PDB file of C-alpha atoms in Angstrom:
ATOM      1  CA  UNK F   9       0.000   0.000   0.000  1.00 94.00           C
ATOM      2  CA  UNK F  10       1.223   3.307  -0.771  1.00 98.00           C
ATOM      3  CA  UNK F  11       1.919   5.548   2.547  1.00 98.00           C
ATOM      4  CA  UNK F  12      -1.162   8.542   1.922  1.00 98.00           C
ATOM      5  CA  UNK F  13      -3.050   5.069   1.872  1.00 98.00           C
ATOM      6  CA  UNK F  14      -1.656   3.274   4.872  1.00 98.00           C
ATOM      7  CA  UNK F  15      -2.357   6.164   6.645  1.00 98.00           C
ATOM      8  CA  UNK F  16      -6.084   6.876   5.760  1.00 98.00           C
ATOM      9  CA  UNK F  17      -6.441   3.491   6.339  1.00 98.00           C
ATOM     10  CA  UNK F  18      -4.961   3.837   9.984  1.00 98.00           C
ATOM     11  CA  UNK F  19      -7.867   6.670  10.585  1.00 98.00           C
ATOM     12  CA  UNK F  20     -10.469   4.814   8.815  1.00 98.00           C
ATOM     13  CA  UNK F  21     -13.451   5.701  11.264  1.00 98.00           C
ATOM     14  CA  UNK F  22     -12.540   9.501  11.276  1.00 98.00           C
ATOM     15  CA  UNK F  23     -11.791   9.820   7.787  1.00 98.00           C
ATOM     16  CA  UNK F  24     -15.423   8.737   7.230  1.00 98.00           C
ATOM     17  CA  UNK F  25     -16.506  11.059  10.250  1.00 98.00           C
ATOM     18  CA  UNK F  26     -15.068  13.445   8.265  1.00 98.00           C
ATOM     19  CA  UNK F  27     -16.043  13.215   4.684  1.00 98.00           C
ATOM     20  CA  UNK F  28     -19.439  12.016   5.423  1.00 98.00           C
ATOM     21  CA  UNK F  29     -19.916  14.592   8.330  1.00 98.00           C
ATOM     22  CA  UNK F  30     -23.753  16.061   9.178  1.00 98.00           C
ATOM     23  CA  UNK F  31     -22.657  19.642   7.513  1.00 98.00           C
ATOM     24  CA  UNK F  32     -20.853  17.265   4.071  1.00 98.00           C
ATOM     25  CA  UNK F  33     -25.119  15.538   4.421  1.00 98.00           C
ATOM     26  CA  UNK F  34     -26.627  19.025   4.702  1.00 98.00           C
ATOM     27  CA  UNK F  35     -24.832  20.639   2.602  1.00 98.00           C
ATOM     28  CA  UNK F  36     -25.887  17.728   0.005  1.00 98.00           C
ATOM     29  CA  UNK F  37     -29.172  17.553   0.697  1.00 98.00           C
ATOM     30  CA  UNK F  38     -29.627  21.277   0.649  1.00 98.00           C
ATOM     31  CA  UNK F  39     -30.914  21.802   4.224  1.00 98.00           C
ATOM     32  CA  UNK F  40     -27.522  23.625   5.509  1.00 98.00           C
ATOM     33  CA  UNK F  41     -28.566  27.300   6.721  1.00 98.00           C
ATOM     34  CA  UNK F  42     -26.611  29.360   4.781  1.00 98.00           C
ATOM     35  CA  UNK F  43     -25.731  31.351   7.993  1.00 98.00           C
ATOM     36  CA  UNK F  44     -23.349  27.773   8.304  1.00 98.00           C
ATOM     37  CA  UNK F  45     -22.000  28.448   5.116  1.00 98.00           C
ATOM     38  CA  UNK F  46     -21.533  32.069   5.157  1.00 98.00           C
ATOM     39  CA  UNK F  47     -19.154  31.165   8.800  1.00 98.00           C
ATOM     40  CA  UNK F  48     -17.726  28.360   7.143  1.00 98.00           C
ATOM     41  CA  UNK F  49     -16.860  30.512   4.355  1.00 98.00           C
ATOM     42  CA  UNK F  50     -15.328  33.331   6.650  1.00 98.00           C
ATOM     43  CA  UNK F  51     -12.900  30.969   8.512  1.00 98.00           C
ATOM     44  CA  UNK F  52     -11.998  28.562   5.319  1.00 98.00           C
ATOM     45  CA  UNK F  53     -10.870  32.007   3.806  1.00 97.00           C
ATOM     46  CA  UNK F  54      -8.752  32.829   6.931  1.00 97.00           C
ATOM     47  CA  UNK F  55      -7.494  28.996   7.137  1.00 97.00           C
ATOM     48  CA  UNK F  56      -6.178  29.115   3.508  1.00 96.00           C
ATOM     49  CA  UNK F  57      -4.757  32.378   4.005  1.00 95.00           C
ATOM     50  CA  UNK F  58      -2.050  30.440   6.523  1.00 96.00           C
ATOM     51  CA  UNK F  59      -2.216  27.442   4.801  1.00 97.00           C
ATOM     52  CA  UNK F  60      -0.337  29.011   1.752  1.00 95.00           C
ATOM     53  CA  UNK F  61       1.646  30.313   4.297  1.00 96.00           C
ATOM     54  CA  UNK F  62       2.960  27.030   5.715  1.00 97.00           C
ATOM     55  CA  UNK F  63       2.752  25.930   1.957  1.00 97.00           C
ATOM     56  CA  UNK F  64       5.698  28.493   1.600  1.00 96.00           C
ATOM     57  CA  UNK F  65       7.469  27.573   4.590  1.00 97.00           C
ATOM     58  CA  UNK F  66       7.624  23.394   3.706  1.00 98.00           C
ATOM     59  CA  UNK F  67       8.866  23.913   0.213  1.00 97.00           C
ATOM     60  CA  UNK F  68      11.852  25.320   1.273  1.00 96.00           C
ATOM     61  CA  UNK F  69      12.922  21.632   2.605  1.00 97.00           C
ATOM     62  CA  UNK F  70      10.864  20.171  -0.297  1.00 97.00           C
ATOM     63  CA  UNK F  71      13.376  18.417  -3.314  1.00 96.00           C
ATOM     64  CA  UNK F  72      12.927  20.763  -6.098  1.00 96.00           C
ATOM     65  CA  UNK F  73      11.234  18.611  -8.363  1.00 95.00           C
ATOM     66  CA  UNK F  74       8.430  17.734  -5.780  1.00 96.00           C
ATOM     67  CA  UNK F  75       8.430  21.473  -4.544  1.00 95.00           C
ATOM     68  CA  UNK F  76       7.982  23.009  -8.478  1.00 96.00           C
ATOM     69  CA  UNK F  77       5.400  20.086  -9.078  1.00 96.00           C
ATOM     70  CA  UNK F  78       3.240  20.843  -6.412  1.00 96.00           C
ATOM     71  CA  UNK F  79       3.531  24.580  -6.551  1.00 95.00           C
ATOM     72  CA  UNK F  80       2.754  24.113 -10.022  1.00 95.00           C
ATOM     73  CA  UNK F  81      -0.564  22.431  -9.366  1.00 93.00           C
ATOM     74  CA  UNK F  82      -1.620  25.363  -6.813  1.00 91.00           C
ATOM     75  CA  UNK F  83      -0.918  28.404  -9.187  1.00 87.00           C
ATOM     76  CA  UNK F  84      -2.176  26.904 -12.197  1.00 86.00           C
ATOM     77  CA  UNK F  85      -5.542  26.352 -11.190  1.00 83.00           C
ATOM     78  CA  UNK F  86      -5.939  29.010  -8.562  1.00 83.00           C
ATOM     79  CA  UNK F  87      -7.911  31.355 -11.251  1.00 83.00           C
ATOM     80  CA  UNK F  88     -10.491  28.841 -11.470  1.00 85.00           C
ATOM     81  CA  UNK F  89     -10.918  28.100  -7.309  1.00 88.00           C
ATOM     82  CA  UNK F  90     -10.887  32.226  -7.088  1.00 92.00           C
ATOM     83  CA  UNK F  91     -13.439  32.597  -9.814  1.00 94.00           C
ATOM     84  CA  UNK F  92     -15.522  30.229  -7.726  1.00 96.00           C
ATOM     85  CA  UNK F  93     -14.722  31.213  -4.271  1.00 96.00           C
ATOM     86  CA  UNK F  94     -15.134  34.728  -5.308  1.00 96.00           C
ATOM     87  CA  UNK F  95     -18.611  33.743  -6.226  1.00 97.00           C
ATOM     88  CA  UNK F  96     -20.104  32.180  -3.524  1.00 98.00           C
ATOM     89  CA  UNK F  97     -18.248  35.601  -1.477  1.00 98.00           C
ATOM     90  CA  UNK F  98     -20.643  38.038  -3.695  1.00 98.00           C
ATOM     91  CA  UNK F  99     -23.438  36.207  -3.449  1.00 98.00           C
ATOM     92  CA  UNK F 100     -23.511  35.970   0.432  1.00 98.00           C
ATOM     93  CA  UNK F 101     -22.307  39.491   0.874  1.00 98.00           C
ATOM     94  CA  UNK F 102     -18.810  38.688   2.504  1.00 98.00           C
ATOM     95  CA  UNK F 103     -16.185  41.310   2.113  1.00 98.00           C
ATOM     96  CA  UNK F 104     -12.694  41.260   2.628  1.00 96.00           C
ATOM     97  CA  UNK F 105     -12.912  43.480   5.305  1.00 97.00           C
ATOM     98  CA  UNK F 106     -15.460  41.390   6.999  1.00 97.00           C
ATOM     99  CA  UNK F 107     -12.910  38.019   6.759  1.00 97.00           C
ATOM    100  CA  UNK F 108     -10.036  40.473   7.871  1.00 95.00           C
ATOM    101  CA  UNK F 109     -12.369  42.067  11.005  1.00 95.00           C
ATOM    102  CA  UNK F 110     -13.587  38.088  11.951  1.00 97.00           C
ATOM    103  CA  UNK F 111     -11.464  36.505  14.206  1.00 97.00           C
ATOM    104  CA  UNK F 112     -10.529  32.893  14.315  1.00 98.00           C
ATOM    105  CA  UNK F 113     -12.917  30.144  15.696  1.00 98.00           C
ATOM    106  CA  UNK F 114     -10.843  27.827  18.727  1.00 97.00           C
ATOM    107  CA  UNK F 115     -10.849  24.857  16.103  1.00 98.00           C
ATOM    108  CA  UNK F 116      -9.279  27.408  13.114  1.00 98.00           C
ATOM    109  CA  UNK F 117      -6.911  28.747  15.429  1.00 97.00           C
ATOM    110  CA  UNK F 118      -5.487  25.365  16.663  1.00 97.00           C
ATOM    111  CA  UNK F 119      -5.625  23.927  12.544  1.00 98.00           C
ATOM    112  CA  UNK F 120      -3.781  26.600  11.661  1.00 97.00           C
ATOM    113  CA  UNK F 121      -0.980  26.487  13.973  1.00 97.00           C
ATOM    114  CA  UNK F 122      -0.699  22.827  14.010  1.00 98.00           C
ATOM    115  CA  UNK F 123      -0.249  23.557  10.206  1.00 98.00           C
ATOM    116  CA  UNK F 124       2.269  26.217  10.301  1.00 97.00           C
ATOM    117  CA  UNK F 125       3.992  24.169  12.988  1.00 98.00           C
ATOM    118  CA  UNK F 126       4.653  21.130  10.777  1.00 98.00           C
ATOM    119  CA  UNK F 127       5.928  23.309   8.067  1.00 98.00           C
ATOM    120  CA  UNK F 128       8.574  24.234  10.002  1.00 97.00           C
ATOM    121  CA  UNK F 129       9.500  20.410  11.244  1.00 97.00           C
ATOM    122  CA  UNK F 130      10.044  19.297   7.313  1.00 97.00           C
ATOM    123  CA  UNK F 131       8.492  18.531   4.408  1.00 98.00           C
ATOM    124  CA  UNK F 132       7.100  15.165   4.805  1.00 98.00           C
ATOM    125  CA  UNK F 133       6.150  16.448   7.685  1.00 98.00           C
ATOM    126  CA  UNK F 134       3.746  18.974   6.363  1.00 98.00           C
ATOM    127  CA  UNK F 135       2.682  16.849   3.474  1.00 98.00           C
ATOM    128  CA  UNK F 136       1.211  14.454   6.121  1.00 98.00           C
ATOM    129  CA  UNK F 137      -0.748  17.352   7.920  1.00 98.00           C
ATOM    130  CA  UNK F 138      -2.051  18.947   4.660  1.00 98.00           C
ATOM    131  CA  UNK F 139      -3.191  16.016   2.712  1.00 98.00           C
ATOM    132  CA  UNK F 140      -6.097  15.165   4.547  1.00 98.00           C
ATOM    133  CA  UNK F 141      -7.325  18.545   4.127  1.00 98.00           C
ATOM    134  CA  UNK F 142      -6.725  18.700   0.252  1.00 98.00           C
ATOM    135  CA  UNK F 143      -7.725  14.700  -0.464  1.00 98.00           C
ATOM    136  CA  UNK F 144     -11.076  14.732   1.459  1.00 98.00           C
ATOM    137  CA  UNK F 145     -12.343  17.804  -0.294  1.00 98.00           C
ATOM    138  CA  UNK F 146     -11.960  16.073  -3.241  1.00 98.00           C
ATOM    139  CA  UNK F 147     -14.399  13.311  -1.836  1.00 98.00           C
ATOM    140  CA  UNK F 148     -16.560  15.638   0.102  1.00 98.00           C
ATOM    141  CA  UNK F 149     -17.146  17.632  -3.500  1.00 98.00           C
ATOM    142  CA  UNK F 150     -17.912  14.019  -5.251  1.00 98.00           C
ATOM    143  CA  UNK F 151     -20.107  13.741  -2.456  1.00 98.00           C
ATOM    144  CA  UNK F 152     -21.762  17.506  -2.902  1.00 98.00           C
ATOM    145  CA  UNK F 153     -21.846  17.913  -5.846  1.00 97.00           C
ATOM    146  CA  UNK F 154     -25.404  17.928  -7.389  1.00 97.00           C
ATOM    147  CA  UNK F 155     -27.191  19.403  -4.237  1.00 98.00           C
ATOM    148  CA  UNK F 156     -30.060  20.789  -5.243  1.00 98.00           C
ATOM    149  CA  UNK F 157     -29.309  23.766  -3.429  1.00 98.00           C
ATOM    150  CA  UNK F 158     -27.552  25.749  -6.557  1.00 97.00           C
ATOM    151  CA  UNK F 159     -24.789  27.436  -3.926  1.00 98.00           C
ATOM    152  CA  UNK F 160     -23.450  24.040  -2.566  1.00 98.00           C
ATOM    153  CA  UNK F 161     -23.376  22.540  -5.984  1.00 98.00           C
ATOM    154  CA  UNK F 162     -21.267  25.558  -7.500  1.00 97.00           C
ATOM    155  CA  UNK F 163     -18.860  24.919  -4.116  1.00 98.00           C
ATOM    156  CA  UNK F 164     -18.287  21.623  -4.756  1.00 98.00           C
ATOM    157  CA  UNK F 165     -18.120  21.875  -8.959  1.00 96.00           C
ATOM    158  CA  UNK F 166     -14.465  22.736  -8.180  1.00 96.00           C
ATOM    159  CA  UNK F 167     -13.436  20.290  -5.820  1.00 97.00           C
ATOM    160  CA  UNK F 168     -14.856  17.464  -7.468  1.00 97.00           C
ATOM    161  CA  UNK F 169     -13.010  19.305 -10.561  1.00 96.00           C
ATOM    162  CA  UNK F 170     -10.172  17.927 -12.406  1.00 94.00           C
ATOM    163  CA  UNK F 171      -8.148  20.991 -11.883  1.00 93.00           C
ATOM    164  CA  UNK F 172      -8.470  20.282  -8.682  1.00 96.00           C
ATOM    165  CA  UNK F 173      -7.853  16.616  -8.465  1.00 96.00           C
ATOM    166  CA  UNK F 174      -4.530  17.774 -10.047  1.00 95.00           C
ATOM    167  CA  UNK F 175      -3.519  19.604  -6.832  1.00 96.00           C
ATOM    168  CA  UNK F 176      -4.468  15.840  -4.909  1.00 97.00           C
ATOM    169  CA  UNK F 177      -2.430  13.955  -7.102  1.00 97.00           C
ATOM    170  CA  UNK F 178       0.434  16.416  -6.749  1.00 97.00           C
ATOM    171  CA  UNK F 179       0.610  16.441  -3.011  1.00 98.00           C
ATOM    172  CA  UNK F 180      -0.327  12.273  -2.828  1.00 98.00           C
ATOM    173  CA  UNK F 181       2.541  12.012  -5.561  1.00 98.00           C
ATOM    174  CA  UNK F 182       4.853  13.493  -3.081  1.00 98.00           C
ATOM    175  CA  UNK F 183       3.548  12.211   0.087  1.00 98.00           C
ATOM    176  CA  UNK F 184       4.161   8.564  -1.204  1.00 98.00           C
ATOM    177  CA  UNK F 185       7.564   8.875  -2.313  1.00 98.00           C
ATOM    178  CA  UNK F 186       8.353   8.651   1.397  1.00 98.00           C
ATOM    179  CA  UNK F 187       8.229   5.309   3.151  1.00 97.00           C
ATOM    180  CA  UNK F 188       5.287   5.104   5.609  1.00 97.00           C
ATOM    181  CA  UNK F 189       6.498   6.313   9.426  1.00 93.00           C
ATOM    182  CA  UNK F 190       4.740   5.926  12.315  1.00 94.00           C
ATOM    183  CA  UNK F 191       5.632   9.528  12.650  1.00 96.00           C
ATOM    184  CA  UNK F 192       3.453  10.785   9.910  1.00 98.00           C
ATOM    185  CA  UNK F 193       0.403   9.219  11.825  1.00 98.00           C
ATOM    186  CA  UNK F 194       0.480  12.443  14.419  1.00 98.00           C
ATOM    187  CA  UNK F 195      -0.138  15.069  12.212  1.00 98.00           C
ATOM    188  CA  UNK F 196      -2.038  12.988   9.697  1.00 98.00           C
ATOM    189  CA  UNK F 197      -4.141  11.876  12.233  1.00 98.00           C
ATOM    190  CA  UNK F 198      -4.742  15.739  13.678  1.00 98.00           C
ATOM    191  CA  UNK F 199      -5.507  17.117  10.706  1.00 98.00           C
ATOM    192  CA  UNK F 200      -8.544  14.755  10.116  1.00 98.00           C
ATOM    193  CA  UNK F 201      -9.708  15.338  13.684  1.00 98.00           C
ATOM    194  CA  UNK F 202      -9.304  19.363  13.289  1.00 98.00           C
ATOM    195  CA  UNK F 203     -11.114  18.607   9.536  1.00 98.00           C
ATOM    196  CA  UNK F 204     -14.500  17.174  11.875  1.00 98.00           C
ATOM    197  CA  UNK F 205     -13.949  19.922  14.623  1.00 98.00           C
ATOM    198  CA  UNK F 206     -13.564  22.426  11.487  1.00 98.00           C
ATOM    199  CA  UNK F 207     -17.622  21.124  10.178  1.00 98.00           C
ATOM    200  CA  UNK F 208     -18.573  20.946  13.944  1.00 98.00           C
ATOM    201  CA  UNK F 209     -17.770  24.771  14.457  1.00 98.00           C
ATOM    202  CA  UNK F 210     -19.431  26.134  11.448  1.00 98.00           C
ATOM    203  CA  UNK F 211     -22.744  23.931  11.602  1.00 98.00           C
ATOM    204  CA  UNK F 212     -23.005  25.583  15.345  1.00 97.00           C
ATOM    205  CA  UNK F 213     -21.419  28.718  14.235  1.00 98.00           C
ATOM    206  CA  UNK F 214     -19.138  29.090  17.553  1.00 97.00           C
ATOM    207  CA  UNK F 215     -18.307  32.297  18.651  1.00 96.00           C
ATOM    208  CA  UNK F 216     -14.725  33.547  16.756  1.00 96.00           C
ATOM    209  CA  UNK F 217     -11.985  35.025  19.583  1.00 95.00           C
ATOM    210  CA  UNK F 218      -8.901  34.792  18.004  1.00 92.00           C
ATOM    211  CA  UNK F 219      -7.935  37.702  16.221  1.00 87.00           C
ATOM    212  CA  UNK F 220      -4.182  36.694  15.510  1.00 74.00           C
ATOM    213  CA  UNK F 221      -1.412  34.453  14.542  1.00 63.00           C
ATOM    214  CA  UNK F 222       1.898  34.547  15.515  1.00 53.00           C
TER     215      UNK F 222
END
């Protein structure tokens, strides 16, 4: 088995928690309030905005090849996941300034930081902490997609996309050219459980504190 496998397979029960989680099946079925999505939408814009950031940081002990490759996979189709993401921002009114003013929800402001973290520990490292974040939202927009609620559907168009399957294979391609570690299993493992907490937090729309990362 290849290591990104081995390693869902360790986490089998949360992986499914996680994919398959009550905001994934309302979000589906149409029946999420779209005050869930309009948080969710707030604090997945501030996660990515670190996320890129510990992107950054890990490719600098990345081998070149791997580093260009999955660089490469991020900038080429980031016009299309802006076009989309700007969307979905319009239509529920979110401004920059709103995203910037919001603070960070407990669960986003551990995720991030046990991101950035990892991205300074090595690159294998980080690939194991990212992945589950970029390879379930490539099942959870399989899953989506079609919802008859025309928001949801146009969310998950792009991550059940082919663009952005090529960002998955990029960072899987990567992440199994390393030999599986037990090691990996602790920020794998973290990621998936921040991943539920993540859903969790935005279906009850918890209260948002943190106002910075250092």
């Amino acid at each position: 088995m290849k290591t990104s496998e081995i390693l869902r397979e360790k986490v089998r029960d949360l992986w499914e928690k996680y994919v398959k989680h009550e905001f994934v099946k309302q979000m589906r079925d149409g029946t999420l309030p779209l005050e869930s999505f309009r948080y969710y939408l707030i604090q997945d814009s501030k996660y990515v905005e670190v996320m890129l950031k510990s992107l950054m940081r890990a490719s600098s002990f990345a081998p070149t090849n791997q580093a260009t490759k999955v660089l490469s996979s991020i900038l080429l189709t980031r016009d299309k996941g802006m076009e989309v993401h700007n969307y979905l921002l319009n239509k529920l009114n979110i401004t920059h300034e709103e995203i910037m003013r919001t603070g960070y929800n407990l669960a986003n402001y551990a995720y991030t930081r046990h991101l950035y973290y990892y991205s300074t520990k090595g690159w294998k490292e980080f690939l194991s902490a990212w992945a589950p974040c970029m390879w379930g939202y490539y099942e959870v927009g399989k899953f989506v997609i079609g919802s008859p609620n025309e928001l949801y559907s146009k969310w998950a168009e792009f991550y059940a996309s082919e663009d952005y399957k090529m960002r998955v294979d990029a960072i899987l391609e990567a992440l199994n050219s390393y030999e599986f570690d037990e090691n990996l299993l602790k920020p794998f493992s973290a990621s998936v459980r921040f991943e539920i907490m993540f859903w969790d937090y935005s279906l009850r729309r918890e209260e948002t504190p943190f106002h910075e990362i250092t």
